[in-house]
C-alpha cells in the first residue's frame, strides 16, 4: 500500500470514528509505529487531523464532540463488558455498603453485571443519576436504589444541573464508578459538557474511593472541560496498559491500573 492510500484511509477512520491510535494503525496496516507517526504528521500539516498523545482526532470541534448514548451503546460492547467486569472486582461479595454509578455506556455495562451477581452479594445501596442505569437496577434482588433527579440531558439520559449536584454533595458513597470522555497525563479526566462535568466533579468529591472506567481509545484525549486530576482517582479499569507520560503520571499519583 502506498503512503497516500494509507493516509487517505487514516483520514477516513478519523472522520468516522473520531479518534485513531498509533499502535492500532500500525497493526492494521502492517507498518511500524514510526511510519504511522509520519503519516499523522503529514495529515496534520495538511490540516486534516489533529495529533494527540498516542494518536489523532478530528480537527474540527474536537473539544466539544460528543456522540449520543444510543450511538455509544453500539460501539465496542465486548471491551466495555470486559472493563466493567474488571472494575466490579472493587466490590467484594462480602462488602455491602454503598456505591455510586456514573452515567455512561461502560458504567451501564457494570450495572448490568451487578444485577447478574446481585443475589450473591451482601445488601448493597446503589445511587445513580442515570435514568438508563436506574431503570436497569430497579427491583434487582440485594440492591437498594436511589435515583438522583434533575434536568435530564437527552444526549446522555442523565440528570444534570444545580439540583443534581446539590443532592450528590450530601452523599458519601463508599465507592464511585466514573466514566470519562478523555484521560490525559496533564489535563486529567475531561468531558465536553459543563453540566456533565459538574456532576462528575461532585461525585468524585463525595466518594471515599473512585474507580474510573476508560478504554484505551480515551488515552491522550482532552475534551473541553477537565473535571478531575489523576490524583483524584484510586483505580483505573481499562483494556490496555497506558504508556509513556500517562503511565508515569498515574504511577506518581498512586493510581492502581487494572487491565481487563
Short mmCIF file of C-alpha atoms in Angstrom, two decimals:
data_model
loop_
_atom_site.label_atom_id
_atom_site.label_comp_id
_atom_site.label_asym_id
_atom_site.label_seq_id
_atom_site.Cartn_x
_atom_site.Cartn_y
_atom_site.Cartn_z
CA UNK A 1 0.00 0.00 0.00
CA UNK A 2 1.31 3.41 -0.96
CA UNK A 3 1.66 6.12 1.69
CA UNK A 4 -1.02 8.27 0.04
CA UNK A 5 -3.52 5.39 0.11
CA UNK A 6 -2.72 4.68 3.76
CA UNK A 7 -3.09 8.33 4.68
CA UNK A 8 -6.46 8.54 2.92
CA UNK A 9 -7.66 5.54 4.92
CA UNK A 10 -6.39 7.06 8.16
CA UNK A 11 -8.19 10.32 7.38
CA UNK A 12 -11.40 8.34 6.72
CA UNK A 13 -11.03 6.45 10.02
CA UNK A 14 -10.59 9.70 11.93
CA UNK A 15 -13.67 11.17 10.26
CA UNK A 16 -15.87 8.15 11.00
CA UNK A 17 -14.54 7.08 14.41
CA UNK A 18 -13.40 10.41 15.81
CA UNK A 19 -10.06 9.10 17.02
CA UNK A 20 -7.28 6.72 15.93
CA UNK A 21 -4.44 5.16 17.93
CA UNK A 22 -0.91 4.79 16.53
CA UNK A 23 -0.40 1.22 17.73
CA UNK A 24 -3.74 0.07 16.29
CA UNK A 25 -3.00 1.70 12.93
CA UNK A 26 0.46 0.11 12.75
CA UNK A 27 -1.06 -3.30 13.37
CA UNK A 28 -3.87 -2.70 10.90
CA UNK A 29 -1.60 -1.63 8.04
CA UNK A 30 1.36 -3.88 8.85
CA UNK A 31 3.82 -0.99 9.21
CA UNK A 32 5.93 0.41 12.01
CA UNK A 33 4.63 2.93 14.52
CA UNK A 34 7.24 5.38 13.18
CA UNK A 35 5.65 5.12 9.72
CA UNK A 36 2.22 5.81 11.18
CA UNK A 37 3.51 8.82 13.09
CA UNK A 38 4.95 10.24 9.85
CA UNK A 39 1.56 9.71 8.19
CA UNK A 40 -0.15 11.55 11.03
CA UNK A 41 2.36 14.38 10.89
CA UNK A 42 1.69 14.72 7.16
CA UNK A 43 -2.08 14.75 7.66
CA UNK A 44 -1.84 17.30 10.46
CA UNK A 45 0.36 19.56 8.35
CA UNK A 46 -2.33 19.44 5.68
CA UNK A 47 -5.00 20.45 8.17
CA UNK A 48 -6.87 17.15 8.01
CA UNK A 49 -6.43 15.91 11.60
CA UNK A 50 -5.09 16.99 14.98
CA UNK A 51 -2.38 14.99 16.70
CA UNK A 52 -2.92 13.97 20.33
CA UNK A 53 -0.88 11.78 22.66
CA UNK A 54 -0.81 8.28 21.16
CA UNK A 55 -2.84 9.05 18.06
CA UNK A 56 -5.01 11.63 16.34
CA UNK A 57 -8.51 13.09 16.40
CA UNK A 58 -10.71 15.02 14.01
CA UNK A 59 -9.57 18.62 13.64
CA UNK A 60 -12.94 20.38 13.94
CA UNK A 61 -14.82 20.73 17.21
CA UNK A 62 -12.56 18.19 18.90
CA UNK A 63 -13.08 19.54 22.39
CA UNK A 64 -16.86 19.55 22.19
CA UNK A 65 -17.55 16.45 20.07
CA UNK A 66 -19.99 14.10 21.76
CA UNK A 67 -21.92 11.14 20.39
CA UNK A 68 -25.32 10.12 21.69
CA UNK A 69 -25.94 7.37 24.22
CA UNK A 70 -27.59 5.24 21.53
CA UNK A 71 -24.55 5.53 19.25
CA UNK A 72 -22.05 4.76 22.01
CA UNK A 73 -24.05 1.73 23.17
CA UNK A 74 -23.34 0.11 19.80
CA UNK A 75 -19.58 0.67 19.98
CA UNK A 76 -17.01 -1.78 21.44
CA UNK A 77 -19.52 -3.72 23.53
CA UNK A 78 -17.16 -6.60 24.34
CA UNK A 79 -14.44 -4.21 25.51
CA UNK A 80 -16.87 -2.33 27.74
CA UNK A 81 -18.10 -5.54 29.34
CA UNK A 82 -14.53 -6.68 29.99
CA UNK A 83 -13.61 -3.35 31.60
CA UNK A 84 -16.82 -3.38 33.64
CA UNK A 85 -16.15 -6.90 34.89
CA UNK A 86 -12.64 -5.91 35.98
CA UNK A 87 -13.88 -2.75 37.69
CA UNK A 88 -16.55 -4.73 39.53
CA UNK A 89 -13.78 -6.57 41.37
CA UNK A 90 -13.61 -3.44 43.52
CA UNK A 91 -16.93 -4.53 45.06
CA UNK A 92 -16.27 -7.60 47.19
CA UNK A 93 -19.09 -10.12 47.63
CA UNK A 94 -18.93 -9.59 51.40
CA UNK A 95 -18.53 -5.82 51.35
CA UNK A 96 -22.06 -4.45 51.22
CA UNK A 97 -22.09 -0.69 51.73
CA UNK A 98 -22.86 1.89 49.06
CA UNK A 99 -21.72 2.66 45.52
CA UNK A 100 -22.36 5.45 43.04
CA UNK A 101 -22.62 4.62 39.34
CA UNK A 102 -22.00 7.47 36.92
CA UNK A 103 -23.86 7.80 33.62
CA UNK A 104 -22.27 6.21 30.54
CA UNK A 105 -22.21 3.07 28.45
CA UNK A 106 -19.29 1.36 30.21
CA UNK A 107 -20.78 2.12 33.61
CA UNK A 108 -24.11 0.79 32.27
CA UNK A 109 -22.29 -2.45 31.42
CA UNK A 110 -21.09 -2.55 35.03
CA UNK A 111 -24.67 -2.07 36.26
CA UNK A 112 -25.80 -4.94 34.04
CA UNK A 113 -23.16 -7.24 35.52
CA UNK A 114 -24.03 -6.07 39.02
CA UNK A 115 -27.64 -7.13 38.51
CA UNK A 116 -26.48 -10.57 37.37
CA UNK A 117 -24.46 -11.13 40.54
CA UNK A 118 -26.65 -9.18 42.98
CA UNK A 119 -28.20 -12.28 44.55
CA UNK A 120 -24.76 -13.45 45.65
CA UNK A 121 -23.62 -10.31 47.45
CA UNK A 122 -24.44 -8.62 50.72
CA UNK A 123 -27.12 -5.92 50.52
CA UNK A 124 -25.71 -3.01 48.54
CA UNK A 125 -27.11 0.51 48.20
CA UNK A 126 -26.64 1.94 44.70
CA UNK A 127 -27.01 5.60 43.74
CA UNK A 128 -27.13 6.94 40.18
CA UNK A 129 -28.31 9.96 38.23
CA UNK A 130 -28.56 7.95 35.01
CA UNK A 131 -32.15 7.21 34.01
CA UNK A 132 -30.97 4.25 31.94
CA UNK A 133 -28.99 2.69 34.78
CA UNK A 134 -31.74 3.37 37.34
CA UNK A 135 -34.21 1.52 35.14
CA UNK A 136 -31.79 -1.38 34.79
CA UNK A 137 -31.18 -1.68 38.55
CA UNK A 138 -34.77 -1.18 39.75
CA UNK A 139 -36.06 -4.28 41.53
CA UNK A 140 -32.80 -6.26 41.42
CA UNK A 141 -32.51 -8.56 44.48
CA UNK A 142 -29.96 -7.44 47.06
CA UNK A 143 -29.72 -3.93 45.66
CA UNK A 144 -31.24 -0.79 47.13
CA UNK A 145 -31.58 2.04 44.63
CA UNK A 146 -31.56 5.80 44.97
CA UNK A 147 -32.12 7.76 41.76
CA UNK A 148 -30.86 11.34 41.78
CA UNK A 149 -33.15 13.74 39.92
CA UNK A 150 -32.69 16.93 37.98
CA UNK A 151 -32.94 18.16 34.41
CA UNK A 152 -32.42 15.12 32.17
CA UNK A 153 -30.00 15.63 29.29
CA UNK A 154 -31.39 13.90 26.22
CA UNK A 155 -27.98 13.06 24.74
CA UNK A 156 -26.90 11.03 27.79
CA UNK A 157 -30.22 10.30 29.58
CA UNK A 158 -28.60 11.63 32.77
CA UNK A 159 -29.81 14.19 35.31
CA UNK A 160 -27.72 17.36 35.45
CA UNK A 161 -27.92 20.84 36.93
CA UNK A 162 -27.73 22.51 40.33
CA UNK A 163 -30.36 20.26 41.89
CA UNK A 164 -28.43 17.15 40.88
CA UNK A 165 -25.09 18.49 42.09
CA UNK A 166 -26.60 19.58 45.42
CA UNK A 167 -28.13 16.15 46.02
CA UNK A 168 -24.84 14.39 45.27
CA UNK A 169 -22.91 16.73 47.58
CA UNK A 170 -24.99 15.43 50.50
CA UNK A 171 -23.84 11.83 49.94
CA UNK A 172 -20.75 9.86 50.98
CA UNK A 173 -20.72 6.62 48.93
CA UNK A 174 -18.02 4.09 49.72
CA UNK A 175 -17.14 3.67 46.06
CA UNK A 176 -17.86 5.58 42.84
CA UNK A 177 -17.62 4.23 39.30
CA UNK A 178 -16.93 7.08 36.89
CA UNK A 179 -16.93 7.33 33.10
CA UNK A 180 -14.91 9.83 31.09
CA UNK A 181 -14.55 11.06 27.52
CA UNK A 182 -10.85 11.75 27.84
CA UNK A 183 -7.91 10.75 30.05
CA UNK A 184 -4.76 12.82 29.72
CA UNK A 185 -1.47 12.96 31.58
CA UNK A 186 -1.67 16.72 32.06
CA UNK A 187 -5.37 17.58 31.64
CA UNK A 188 -6.73 14.69 33.71
CA UNK A 189 -10.29 13.48 33.10
CA UNK A 190 -12.40 15.55 30.74
CA UNK A 191 -15.79 15.77 29.07
CA UNK A 192 -17.31 18.17 26.51
CA UNK A 193 -20.35 19.33 28.50
CA UNK A 194 -20.09 21.68 31.51
CA UNK A 195 -23.19 20.29 33.23
CA UNK A 196 -21.91 16.72 32.94
CA UNK A 197 -18.53 17.87 34.23
CA UNK A 198 -20.12 19.49 37.30
CA UNK A 199 -21.97 16.28 38.16
CA UNK A 200 -18.87 14.12 37.73
CA UNK A 201 -16.85 16.53 39.87
CA UNK A 202 -19.47 16.30 42.62
CA UNK A 203 -19.44 12.50 42.53
CA UNK A 204 -15.66 12.37 42.85
CA UNK A 205 -15.69 14.87 45.72
CA UNK A 206 -18.35 12.86 47.55
CA UNK A 207 -16.95 9.33 47.19
CA UNK A 208 -14.47 7.67 49.54
CA UNK A 209 -12.83 5.78 46.65
CA UNK A 210 -13.03 6.43 42.91
CA UNK A 211 -12.77 3.93 40.05
CA UNK A 212 -12.67 5.32 36.52
CA UNK A 213 -13.66 3.06 33.63
CA UNK A 214 -11.96 4.06 30.37
CA UNK A 215 -10.89 2.13 27.29
CA UNK A 216 -7.51 2.83 25.73
CA UNK A 217 -9.07 4.97 22.99
CA UNK A 218 -9.64 7.63 25.67
CA UNK A 219 -5.91 7.87 26.48
CA UNK A 220 -4.49 11.24 25.49
CA UNK A 221 -7.87 12.74 24.62
CA UNK A 222 -8.59 16.20 26.02
CA UNK A 223 -12.16 17.45 25.82
CA UNK A 224 -13.37 20.93 26.67
CA UNK A 225 -13.67 20.66 30.46
CA UNK A 226 -11.42 18.88 32.95
CA UNK A 227 -13.39 17.53 35.92
CA UNK A 228 -10.71 15.59 37.83
CA UNK A 229 -6.97 15.33 38.30
CA UNK A 230 -5.25 11.97 38.16
CA UNK A 231 -4.59 12.13 41.89
CA UNK A 232 -8.35 12.26 42.47
CA UNK A 233 -8.52 8.62 41.31
CA UNK A 234 -7.84 5.39 43.14
CA UNK A 235 -8.24 2.84 40.33
CA UNK A 236 -8.23 2.94 36.53
CA UNK A 237 -10.01 -0.04 34.92
CA UNK A 238 -9.13 -0.29 31.25
CA UNK A 239 -8.46 -2.70 28.38
CA UNK A 240 -4.79 -1.90 27.78
CA UNK A 241 -1.98 -0.63 29.96
CA UNK A 242 -1.25 3.07 29.35
CA UNK A 243 2.25 4.00 28.32
CA UNK A 244 4.56 6.99 28.18
CA UNK A 245 3.84 10.08 30.22
CA UNK A 246 0.32 8.94 31.13
CA UNK A 247 1.69 5.80 32.76
CA UNK A 248 4.28 7.83 34.62
CA UNK A 249 1.73 10.34 35.89
CA UNK A 250 -0.67 7.60 37.00
CA UNK A 251 2.10 5.88 38.93
CA UNK A 252 3.16 9.18 40.52
CA UNK A 253 -0.47 9.77 41.55
CA UNK A 254 -0.57 6.28 43.11
CA UNK A 255 -3.43 5.18 40.83
CA UNK A 256 -3.83 1.39 40.52
CA UNK A 257 -4.20 0.30 36.87
CA UNK A 258 -6.41 -2.76 36.40
CA UNK A 259 -6.25 -4.21 32.88
CA UNK A 260 -9.17 -6.36 31.74
#
